[in-house]
Short mmCIF file of N, CA and C in Angstrom, two decimals:
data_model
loop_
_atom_site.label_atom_id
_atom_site.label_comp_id
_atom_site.label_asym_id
_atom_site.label_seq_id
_atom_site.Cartn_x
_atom_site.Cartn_y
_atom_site.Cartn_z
N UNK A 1 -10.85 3.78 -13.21
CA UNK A 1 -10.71 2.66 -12.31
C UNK A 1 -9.23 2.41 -12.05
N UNK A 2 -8.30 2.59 -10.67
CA UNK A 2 -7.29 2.15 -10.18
C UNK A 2 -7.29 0.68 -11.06
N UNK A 3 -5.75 0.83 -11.45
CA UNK A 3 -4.76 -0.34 -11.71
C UNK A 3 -4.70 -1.27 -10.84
N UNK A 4 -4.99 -2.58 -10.22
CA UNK A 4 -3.99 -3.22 -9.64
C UNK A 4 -3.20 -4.29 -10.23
N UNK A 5 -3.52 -4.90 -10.89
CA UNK A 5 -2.38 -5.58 -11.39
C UNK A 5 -0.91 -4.79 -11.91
N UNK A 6 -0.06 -5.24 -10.88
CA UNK A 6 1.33 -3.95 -10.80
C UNK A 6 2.00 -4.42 -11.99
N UNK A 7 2.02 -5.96 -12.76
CA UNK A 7 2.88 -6.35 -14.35
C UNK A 7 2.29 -5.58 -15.11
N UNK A 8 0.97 -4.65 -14.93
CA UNK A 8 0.91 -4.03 -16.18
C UNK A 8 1.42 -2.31 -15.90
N UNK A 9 1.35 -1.88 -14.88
CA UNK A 9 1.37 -0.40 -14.94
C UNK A 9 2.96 0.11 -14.23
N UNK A 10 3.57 1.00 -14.37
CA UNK A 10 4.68 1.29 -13.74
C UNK A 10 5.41 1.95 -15.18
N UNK A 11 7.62 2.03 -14.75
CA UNK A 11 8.53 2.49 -15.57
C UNK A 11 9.50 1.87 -15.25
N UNK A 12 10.05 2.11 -16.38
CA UNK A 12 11.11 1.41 -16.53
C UNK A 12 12.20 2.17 -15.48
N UNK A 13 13.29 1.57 -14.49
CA UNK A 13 14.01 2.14 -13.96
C UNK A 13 14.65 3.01 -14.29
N UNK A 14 14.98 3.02 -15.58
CA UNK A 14 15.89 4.40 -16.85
C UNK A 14 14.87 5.67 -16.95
N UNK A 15 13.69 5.56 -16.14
CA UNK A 15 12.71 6.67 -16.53
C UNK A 15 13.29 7.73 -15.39
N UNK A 16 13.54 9.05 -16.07
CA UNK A 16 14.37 9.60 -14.94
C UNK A 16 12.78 10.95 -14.32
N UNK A 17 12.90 10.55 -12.83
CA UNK A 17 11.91 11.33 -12.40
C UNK A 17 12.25 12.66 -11.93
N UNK A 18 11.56 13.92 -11.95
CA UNK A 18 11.92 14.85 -11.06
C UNK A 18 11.57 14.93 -9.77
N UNK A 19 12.57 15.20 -9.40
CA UNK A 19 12.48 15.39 -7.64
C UNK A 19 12.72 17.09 -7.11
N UNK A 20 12.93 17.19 -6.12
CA UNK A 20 13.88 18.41 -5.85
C UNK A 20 15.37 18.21 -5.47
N UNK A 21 15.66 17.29 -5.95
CA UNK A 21 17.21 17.13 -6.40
C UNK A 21 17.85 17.26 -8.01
N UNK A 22 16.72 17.42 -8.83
CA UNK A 22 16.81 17.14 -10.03
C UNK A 22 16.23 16.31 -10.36
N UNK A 23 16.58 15.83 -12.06
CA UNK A 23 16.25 14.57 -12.30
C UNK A 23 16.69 13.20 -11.74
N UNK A 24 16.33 12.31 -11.56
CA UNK A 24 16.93 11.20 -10.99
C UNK A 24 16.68 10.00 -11.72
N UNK A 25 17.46 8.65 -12.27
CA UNK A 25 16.39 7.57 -12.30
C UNK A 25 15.41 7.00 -11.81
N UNK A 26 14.36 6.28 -12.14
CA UNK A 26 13.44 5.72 -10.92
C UNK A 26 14.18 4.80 -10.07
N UNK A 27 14.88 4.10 -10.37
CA UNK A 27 15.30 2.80 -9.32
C UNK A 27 16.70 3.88 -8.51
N UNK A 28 16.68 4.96 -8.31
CA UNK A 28 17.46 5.49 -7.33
C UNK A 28 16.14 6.62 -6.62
N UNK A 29 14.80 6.44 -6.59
CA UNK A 29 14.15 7.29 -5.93
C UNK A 29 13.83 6.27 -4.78
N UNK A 30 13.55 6.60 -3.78
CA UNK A 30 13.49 5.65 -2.85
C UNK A 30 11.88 6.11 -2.11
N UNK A 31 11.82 5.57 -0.86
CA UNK A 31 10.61 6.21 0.11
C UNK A 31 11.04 7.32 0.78
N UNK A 32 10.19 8.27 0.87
CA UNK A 32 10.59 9.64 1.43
C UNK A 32 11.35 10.44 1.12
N UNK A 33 11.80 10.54 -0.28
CA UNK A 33 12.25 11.30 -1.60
C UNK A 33 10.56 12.39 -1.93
N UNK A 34 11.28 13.30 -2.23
CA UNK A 34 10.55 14.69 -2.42
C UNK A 34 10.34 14.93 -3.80
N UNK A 35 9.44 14.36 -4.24
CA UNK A 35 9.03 14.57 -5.97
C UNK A 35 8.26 15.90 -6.57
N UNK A 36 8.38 16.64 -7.86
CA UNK A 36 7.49 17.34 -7.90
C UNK A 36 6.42 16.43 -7.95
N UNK A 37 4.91 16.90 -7.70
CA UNK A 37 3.75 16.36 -8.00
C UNK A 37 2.84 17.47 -8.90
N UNK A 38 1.79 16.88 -10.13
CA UNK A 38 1.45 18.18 -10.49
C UNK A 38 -0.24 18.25 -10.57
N UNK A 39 -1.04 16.72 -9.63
CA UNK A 39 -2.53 17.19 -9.74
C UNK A 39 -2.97 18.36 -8.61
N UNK A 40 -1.65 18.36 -7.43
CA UNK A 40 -2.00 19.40 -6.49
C UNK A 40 -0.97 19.99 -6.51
N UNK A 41 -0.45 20.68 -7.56
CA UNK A 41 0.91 21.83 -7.84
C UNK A 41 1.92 21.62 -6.66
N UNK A 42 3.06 21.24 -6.49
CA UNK A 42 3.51 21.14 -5.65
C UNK A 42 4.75 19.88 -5.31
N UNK A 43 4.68 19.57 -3.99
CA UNK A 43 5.79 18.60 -4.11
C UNK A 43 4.88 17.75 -3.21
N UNK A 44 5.80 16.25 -3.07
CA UNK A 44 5.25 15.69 -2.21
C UNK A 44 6.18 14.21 -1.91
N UNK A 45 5.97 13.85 -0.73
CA UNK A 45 7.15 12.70 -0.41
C UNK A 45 6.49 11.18 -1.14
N UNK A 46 7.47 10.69 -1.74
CA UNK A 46 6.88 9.08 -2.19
C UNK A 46 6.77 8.14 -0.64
N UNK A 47 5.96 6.99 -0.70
CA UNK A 47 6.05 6.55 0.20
C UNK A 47 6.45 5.22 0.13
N UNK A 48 6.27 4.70 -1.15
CA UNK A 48 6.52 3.40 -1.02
C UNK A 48 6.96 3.46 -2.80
N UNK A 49 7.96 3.03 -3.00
CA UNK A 49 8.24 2.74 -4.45
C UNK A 49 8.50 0.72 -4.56
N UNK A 50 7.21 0.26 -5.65
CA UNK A 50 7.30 -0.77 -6.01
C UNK A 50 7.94 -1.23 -6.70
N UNK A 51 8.69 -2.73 -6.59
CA UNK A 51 9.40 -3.18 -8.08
C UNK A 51 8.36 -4.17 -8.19
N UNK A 52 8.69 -4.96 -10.07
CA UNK A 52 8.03 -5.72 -10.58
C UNK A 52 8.86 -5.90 -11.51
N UNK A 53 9.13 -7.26 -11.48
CA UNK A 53 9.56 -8.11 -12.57
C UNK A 53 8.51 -9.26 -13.48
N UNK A 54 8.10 -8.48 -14.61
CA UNK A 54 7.42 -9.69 -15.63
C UNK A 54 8.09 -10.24 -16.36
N UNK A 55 8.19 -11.73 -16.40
CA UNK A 55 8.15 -12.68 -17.51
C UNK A 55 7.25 -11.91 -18.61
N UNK A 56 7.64 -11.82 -19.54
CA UNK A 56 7.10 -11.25 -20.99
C UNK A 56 6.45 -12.82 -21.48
N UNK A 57 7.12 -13.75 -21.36
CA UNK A 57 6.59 -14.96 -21.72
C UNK A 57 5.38 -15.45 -21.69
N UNK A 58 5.23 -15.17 -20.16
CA UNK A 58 4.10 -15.46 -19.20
C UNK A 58 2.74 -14.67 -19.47
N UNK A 59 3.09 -13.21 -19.48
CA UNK A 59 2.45 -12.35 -19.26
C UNK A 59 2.56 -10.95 -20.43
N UNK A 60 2.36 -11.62 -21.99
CA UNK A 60 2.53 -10.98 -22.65
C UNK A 60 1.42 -9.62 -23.29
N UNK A 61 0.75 -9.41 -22.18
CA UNK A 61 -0.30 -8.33 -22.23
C UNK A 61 0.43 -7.48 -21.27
N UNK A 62 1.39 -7.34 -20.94
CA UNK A 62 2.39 -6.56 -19.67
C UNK A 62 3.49 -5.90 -20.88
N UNK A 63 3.63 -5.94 -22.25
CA UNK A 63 4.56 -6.06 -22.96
C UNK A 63 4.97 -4.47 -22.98
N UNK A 64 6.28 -4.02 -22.85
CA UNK A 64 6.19 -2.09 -22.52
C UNK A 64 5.56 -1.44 -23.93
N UNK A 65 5.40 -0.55 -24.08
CA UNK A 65 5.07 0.43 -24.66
C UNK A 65 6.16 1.73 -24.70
N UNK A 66 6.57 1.49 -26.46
CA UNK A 66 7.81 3.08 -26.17
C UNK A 66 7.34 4.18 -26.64
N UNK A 67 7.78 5.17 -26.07
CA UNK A 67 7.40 6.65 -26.68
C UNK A 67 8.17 7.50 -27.08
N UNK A 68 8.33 7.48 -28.30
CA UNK A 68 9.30 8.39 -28.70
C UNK A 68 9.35 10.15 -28.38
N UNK A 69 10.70 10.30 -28.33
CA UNK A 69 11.36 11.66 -27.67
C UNK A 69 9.81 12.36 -29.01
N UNK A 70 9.00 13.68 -28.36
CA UNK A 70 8.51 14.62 -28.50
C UNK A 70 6.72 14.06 -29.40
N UNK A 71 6.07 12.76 -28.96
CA UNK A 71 5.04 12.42 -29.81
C UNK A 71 4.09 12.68 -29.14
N UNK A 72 4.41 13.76 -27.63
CA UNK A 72 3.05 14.71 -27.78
C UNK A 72 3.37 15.87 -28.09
N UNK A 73 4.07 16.31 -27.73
CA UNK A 73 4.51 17.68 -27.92
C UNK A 73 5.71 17.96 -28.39
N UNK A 74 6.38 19.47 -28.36
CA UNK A 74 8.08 19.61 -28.42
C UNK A 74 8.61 18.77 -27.24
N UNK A 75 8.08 19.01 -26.31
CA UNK A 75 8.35 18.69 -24.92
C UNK A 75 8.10 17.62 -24.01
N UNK A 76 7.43 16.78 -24.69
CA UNK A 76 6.83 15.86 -23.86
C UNK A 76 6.66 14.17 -24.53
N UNK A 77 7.40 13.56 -24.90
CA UNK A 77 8.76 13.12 -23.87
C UNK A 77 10.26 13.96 -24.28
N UNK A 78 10.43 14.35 -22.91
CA UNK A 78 12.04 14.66 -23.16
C UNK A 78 13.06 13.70 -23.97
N UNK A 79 12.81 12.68 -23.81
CA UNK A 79 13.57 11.69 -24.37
C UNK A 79 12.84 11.12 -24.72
N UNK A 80 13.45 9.54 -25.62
CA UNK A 80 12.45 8.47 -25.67
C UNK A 80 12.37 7.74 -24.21
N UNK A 81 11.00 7.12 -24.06
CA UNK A 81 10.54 6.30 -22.81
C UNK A 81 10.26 5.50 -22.95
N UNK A 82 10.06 4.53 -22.40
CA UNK A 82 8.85 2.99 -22.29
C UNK A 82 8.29 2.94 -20.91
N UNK A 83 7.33 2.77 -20.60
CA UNK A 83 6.17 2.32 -20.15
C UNK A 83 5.30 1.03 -20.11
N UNK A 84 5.20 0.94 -18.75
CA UNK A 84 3.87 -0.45 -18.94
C UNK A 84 2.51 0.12 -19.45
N UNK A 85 2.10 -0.98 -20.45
CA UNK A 85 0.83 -0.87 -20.95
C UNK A 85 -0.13 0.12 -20.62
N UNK A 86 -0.21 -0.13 -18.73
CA UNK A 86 -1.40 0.28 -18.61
C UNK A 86 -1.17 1.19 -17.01
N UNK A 87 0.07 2.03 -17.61
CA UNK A 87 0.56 3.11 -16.99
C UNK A 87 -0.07 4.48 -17.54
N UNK A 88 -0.52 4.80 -16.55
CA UNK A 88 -1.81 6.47 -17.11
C UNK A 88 -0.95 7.65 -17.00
N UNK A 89 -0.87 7.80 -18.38
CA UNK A 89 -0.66 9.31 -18.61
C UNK A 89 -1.15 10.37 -18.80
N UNK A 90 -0.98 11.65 -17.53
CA UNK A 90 -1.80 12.78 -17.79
C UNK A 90 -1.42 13.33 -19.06
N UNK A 91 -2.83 13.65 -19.57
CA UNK A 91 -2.81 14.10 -21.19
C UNK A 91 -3.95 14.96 -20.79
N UNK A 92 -4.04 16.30 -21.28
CA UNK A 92 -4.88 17.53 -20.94
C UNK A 92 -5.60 17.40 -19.84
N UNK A 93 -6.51 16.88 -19.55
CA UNK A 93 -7.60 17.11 -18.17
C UNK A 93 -8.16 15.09 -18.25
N UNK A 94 -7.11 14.43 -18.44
CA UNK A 94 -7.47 13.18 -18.11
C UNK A 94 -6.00 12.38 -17.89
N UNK A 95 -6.65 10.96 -17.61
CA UNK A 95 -5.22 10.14 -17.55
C UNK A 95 -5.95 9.13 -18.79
N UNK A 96 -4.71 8.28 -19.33
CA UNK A 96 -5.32 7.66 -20.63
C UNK A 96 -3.70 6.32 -20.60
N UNK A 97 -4.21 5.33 -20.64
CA UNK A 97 -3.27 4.24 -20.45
C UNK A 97 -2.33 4.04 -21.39
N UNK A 98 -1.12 3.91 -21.39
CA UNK A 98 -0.09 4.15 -22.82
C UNK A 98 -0.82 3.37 -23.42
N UNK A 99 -1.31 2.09 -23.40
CA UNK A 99 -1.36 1.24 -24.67
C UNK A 99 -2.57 1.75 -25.29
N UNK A 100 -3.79 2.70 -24.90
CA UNK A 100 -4.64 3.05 -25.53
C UNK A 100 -3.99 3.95 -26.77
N UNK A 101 -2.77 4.79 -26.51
CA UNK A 101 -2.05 5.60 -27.51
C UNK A 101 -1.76 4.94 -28.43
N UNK A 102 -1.01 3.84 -28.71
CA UNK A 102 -0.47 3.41 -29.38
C UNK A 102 -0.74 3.23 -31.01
N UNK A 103 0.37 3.99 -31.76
CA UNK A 103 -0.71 4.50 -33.12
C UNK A 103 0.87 3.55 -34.04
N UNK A 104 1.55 2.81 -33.52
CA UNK A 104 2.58 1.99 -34.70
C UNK A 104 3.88 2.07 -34.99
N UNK A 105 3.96 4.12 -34.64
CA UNK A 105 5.13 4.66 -35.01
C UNK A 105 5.63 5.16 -34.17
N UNK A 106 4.87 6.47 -33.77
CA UNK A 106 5.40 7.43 -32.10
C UNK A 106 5.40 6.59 -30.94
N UNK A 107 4.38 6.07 -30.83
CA UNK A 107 4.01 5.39 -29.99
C UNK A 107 3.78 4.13 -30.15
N UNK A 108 4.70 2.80 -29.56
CA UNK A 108 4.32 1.87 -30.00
C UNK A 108 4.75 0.47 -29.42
N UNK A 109 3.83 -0.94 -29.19
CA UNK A 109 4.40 -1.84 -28.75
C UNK A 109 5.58 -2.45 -28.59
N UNK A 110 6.07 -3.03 -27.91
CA UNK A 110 7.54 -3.55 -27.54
C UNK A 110 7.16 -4.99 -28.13
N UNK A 111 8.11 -5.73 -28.33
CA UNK A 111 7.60 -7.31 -28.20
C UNK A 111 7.87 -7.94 -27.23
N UNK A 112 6.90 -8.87 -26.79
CA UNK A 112 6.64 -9.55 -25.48
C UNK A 112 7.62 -10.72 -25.55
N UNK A 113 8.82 -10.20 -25.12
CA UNK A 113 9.78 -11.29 -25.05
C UNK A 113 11.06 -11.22 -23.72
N UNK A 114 11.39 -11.96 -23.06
CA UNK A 114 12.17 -11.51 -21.93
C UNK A 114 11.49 -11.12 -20.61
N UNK A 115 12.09 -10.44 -19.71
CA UNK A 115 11.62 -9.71 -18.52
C UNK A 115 11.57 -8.35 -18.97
N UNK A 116 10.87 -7.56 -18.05
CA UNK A 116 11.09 -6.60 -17.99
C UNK A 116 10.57 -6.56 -16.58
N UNK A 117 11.56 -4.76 -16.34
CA UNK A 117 11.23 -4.83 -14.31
C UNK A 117 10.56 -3.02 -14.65
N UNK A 118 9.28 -3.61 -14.06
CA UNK A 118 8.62 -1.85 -13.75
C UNK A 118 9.00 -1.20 -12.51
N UNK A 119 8.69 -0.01 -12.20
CA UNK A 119 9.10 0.23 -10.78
C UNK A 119 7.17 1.19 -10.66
N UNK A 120 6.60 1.40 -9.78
CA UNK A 120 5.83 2.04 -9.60
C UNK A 120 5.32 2.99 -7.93
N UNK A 121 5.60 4.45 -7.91
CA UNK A 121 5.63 5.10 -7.04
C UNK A 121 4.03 4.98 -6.72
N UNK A 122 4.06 4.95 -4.94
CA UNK A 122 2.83 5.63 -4.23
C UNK A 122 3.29 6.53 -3.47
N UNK A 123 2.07 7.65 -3.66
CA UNK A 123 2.41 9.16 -2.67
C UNK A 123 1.26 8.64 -1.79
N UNK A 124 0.70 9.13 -0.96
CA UNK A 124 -0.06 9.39 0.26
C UNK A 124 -1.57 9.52 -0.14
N UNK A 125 -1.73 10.06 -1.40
CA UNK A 125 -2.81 10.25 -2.28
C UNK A 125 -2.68 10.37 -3.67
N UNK A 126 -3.44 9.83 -4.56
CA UNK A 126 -2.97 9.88 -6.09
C UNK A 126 -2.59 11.31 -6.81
N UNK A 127 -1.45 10.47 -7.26
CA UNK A 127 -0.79 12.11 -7.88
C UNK A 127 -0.56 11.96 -9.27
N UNK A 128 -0.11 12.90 -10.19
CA UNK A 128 1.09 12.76 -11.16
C UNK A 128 2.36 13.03 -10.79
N UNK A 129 2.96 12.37 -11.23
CA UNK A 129 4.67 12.87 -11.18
C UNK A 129 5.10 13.44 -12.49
N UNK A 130 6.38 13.27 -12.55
CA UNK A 130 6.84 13.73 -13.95
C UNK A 130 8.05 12.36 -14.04
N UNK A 131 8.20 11.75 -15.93
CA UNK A 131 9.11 10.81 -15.55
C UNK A 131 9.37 11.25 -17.54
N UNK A 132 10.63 11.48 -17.72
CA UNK A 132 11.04 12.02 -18.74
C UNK A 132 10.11 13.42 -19.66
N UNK A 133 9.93 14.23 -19.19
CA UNK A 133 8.41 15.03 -19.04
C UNK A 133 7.14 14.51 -19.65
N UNK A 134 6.90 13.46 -19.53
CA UNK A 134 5.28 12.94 -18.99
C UNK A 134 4.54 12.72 -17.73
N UNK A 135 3.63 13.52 -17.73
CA UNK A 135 2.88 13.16 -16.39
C UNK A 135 2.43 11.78 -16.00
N UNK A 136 2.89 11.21 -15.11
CA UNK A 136 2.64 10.04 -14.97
C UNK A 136 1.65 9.55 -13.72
N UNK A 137 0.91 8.83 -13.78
CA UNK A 137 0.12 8.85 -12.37
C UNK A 137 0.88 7.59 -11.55
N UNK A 138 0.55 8.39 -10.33
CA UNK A 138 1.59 7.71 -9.30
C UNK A 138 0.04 6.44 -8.84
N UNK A 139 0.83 5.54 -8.16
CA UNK A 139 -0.29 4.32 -7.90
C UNK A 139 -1.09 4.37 -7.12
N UNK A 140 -2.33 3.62 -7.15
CA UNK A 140 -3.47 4.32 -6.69
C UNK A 140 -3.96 3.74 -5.59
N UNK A 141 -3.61 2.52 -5.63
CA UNK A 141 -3.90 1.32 -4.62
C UNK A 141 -5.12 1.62 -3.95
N UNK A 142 -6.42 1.59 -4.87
CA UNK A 142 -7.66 1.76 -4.51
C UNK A 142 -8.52 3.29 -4.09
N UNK A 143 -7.69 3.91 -4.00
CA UNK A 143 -7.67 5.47 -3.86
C UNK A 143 -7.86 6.09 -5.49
N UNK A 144 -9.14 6.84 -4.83
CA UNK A 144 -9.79 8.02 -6.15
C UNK A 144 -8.68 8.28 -6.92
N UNK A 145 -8.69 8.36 -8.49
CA UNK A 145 -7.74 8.76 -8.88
C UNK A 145 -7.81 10.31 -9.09
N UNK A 146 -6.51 10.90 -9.32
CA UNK A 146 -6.37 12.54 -9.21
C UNK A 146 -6.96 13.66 -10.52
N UNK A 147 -7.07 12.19 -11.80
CA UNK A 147 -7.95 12.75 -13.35
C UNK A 147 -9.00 11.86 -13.12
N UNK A 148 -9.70 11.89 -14.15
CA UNK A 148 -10.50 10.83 -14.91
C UNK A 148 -9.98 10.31 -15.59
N UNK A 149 -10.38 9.00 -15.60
CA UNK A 149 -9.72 7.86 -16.51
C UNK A 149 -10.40 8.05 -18.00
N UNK A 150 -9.93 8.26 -19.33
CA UNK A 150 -10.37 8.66 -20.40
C UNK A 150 -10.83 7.49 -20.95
N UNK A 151 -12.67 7.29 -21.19
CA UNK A 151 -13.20 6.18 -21.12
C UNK A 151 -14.06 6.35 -22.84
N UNK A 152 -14.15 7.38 -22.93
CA UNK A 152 -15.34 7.97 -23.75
C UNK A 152 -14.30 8.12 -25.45
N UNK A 153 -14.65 6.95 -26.33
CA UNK A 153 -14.42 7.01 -27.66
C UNK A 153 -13.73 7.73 -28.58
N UNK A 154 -14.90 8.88 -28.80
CA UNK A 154 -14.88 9.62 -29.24
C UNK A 154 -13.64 10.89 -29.23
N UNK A 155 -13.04 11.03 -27.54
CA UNK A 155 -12.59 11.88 -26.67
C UNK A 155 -10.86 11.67 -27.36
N UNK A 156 -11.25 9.97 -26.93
CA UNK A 156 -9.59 9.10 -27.73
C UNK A 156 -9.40 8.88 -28.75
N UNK A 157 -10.11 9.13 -29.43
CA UNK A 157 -9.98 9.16 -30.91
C UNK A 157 -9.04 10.50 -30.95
N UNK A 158 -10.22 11.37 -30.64
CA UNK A 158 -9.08 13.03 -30.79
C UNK A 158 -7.36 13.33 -30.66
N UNK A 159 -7.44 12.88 -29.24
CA UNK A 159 -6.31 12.77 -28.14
C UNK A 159 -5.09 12.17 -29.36
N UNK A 160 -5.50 10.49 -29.95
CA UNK A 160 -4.73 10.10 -30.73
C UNK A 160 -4.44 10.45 -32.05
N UNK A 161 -5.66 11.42 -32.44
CA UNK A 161 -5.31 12.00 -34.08
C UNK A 161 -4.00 13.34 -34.04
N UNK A 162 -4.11 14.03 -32.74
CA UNK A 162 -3.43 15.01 -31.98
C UNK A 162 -2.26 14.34 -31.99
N UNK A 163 -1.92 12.86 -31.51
CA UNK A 163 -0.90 12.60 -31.62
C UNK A 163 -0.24 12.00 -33.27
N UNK A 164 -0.71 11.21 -33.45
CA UNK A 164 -0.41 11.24 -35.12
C UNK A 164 -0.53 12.51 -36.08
N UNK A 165 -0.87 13.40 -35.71
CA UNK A 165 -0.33 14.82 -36.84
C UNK A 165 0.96 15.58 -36.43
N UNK A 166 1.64 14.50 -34.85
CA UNK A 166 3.27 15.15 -34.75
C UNK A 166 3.51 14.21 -35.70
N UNK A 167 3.61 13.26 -36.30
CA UNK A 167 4.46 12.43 -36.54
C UNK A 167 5.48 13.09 -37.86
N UNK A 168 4.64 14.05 -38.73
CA UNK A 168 5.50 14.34 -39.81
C UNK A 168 6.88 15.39 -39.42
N UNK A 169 6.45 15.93 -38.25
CA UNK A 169 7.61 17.01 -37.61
C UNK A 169 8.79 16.04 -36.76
N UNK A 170 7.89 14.64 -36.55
CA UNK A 170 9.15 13.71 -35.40
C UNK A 170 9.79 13.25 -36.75
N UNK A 171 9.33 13.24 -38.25
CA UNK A 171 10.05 12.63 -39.27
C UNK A 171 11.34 13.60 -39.99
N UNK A 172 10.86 14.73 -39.63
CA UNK A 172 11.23 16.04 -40.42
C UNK A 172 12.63 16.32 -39.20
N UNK A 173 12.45 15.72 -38.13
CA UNK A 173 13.74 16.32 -37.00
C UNK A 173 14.92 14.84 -36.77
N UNK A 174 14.13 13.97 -37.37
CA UNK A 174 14.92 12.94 -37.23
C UNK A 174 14.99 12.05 -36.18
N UNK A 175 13.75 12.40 -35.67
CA UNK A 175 13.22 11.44 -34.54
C UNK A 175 12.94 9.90 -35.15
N UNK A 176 11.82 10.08 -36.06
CA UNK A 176 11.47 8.84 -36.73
C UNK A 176 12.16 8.48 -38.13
N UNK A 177 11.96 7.28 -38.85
CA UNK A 177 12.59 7.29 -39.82
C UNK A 177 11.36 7.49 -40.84
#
């Protein structure tokens, strides 16, 4: 089911996206910037990039979500990231909302305090992008999304045990403490 409430889903402007200019930050990608996209291999122009500023105060179910540099893979996040809650990340053959990840350590709540400003891309049709190498789904604004939304228990359970058995290698490299 498409996101709409925009305080929960989006990135942080420091999330640097690929384009075919390189990497870029988000708050320097604009409309009609040429992103890779990767549910239809390829590239594709943004059309509208949203901002959003939450009160954390207000709206402390909006609170980001960080991901530390490599807690899915070697590769994936390039760096550390944060994310809104209920920003979908392609993860094998689905999208799955950061805050469903969230296991304490790799992955884990922010505290709901302050603002924070999301930014959130629409392409023409739902895509992934890439935003510190996580697939990120671009906004859907009522339009089919490009995965399935990972709904089924059992499925996320896996997904997250997959992610908690990096944690001793993010401890061992000096990622985590």
């Amino acid at each position: 089911m498409p996101v709409e409430d925009l305080a929960l889903t989006g990135v942080l402007p420091v999330g640097k996206v690929v384009t075919i200019r390189g990497e870029v930050p988000a708050d320097e990608v604009e409309a009609g910037d040429i992103i890779i996209v990767l549910a239809r291999a390829g590239y594709g122009p943004v059309q509208r990039v949203i901002e959003t500023m939450v009160d954390l105060g207000r709206r402390p179910d909006a609170a980001p979500v960080l991901v530390i540099e490599g807690a899915f893979d070697r590769f994936a996040p390039s760096r550390t990231t944060i994310l809104a809650p209920q920003c979908l990340i392609g993860f094998e053959d689905w999208l799955v909302p950061a805050a469903a990840l969230v296991n304490g350590r790799s992955i884990r709540q922010l505290p709901a305090a302050g603002y924070v400003r999301y930014l959130q891309l629409e392409m023409g049709q739902h895509d992934m992008f890439v935003v510190d190498g996580l697939r990120i789904a671009s906004l859907s604004r009522g339009t089919a999304l490009c995965r399935p939304e990972l709904t089924n228990r059992a499925e996320l359970d896996r997904l997250r045990m997959r992610i908690v058995d990096r944690i001793p290698a993010l401890e061992a490299s000096g990622l985590l403490p």
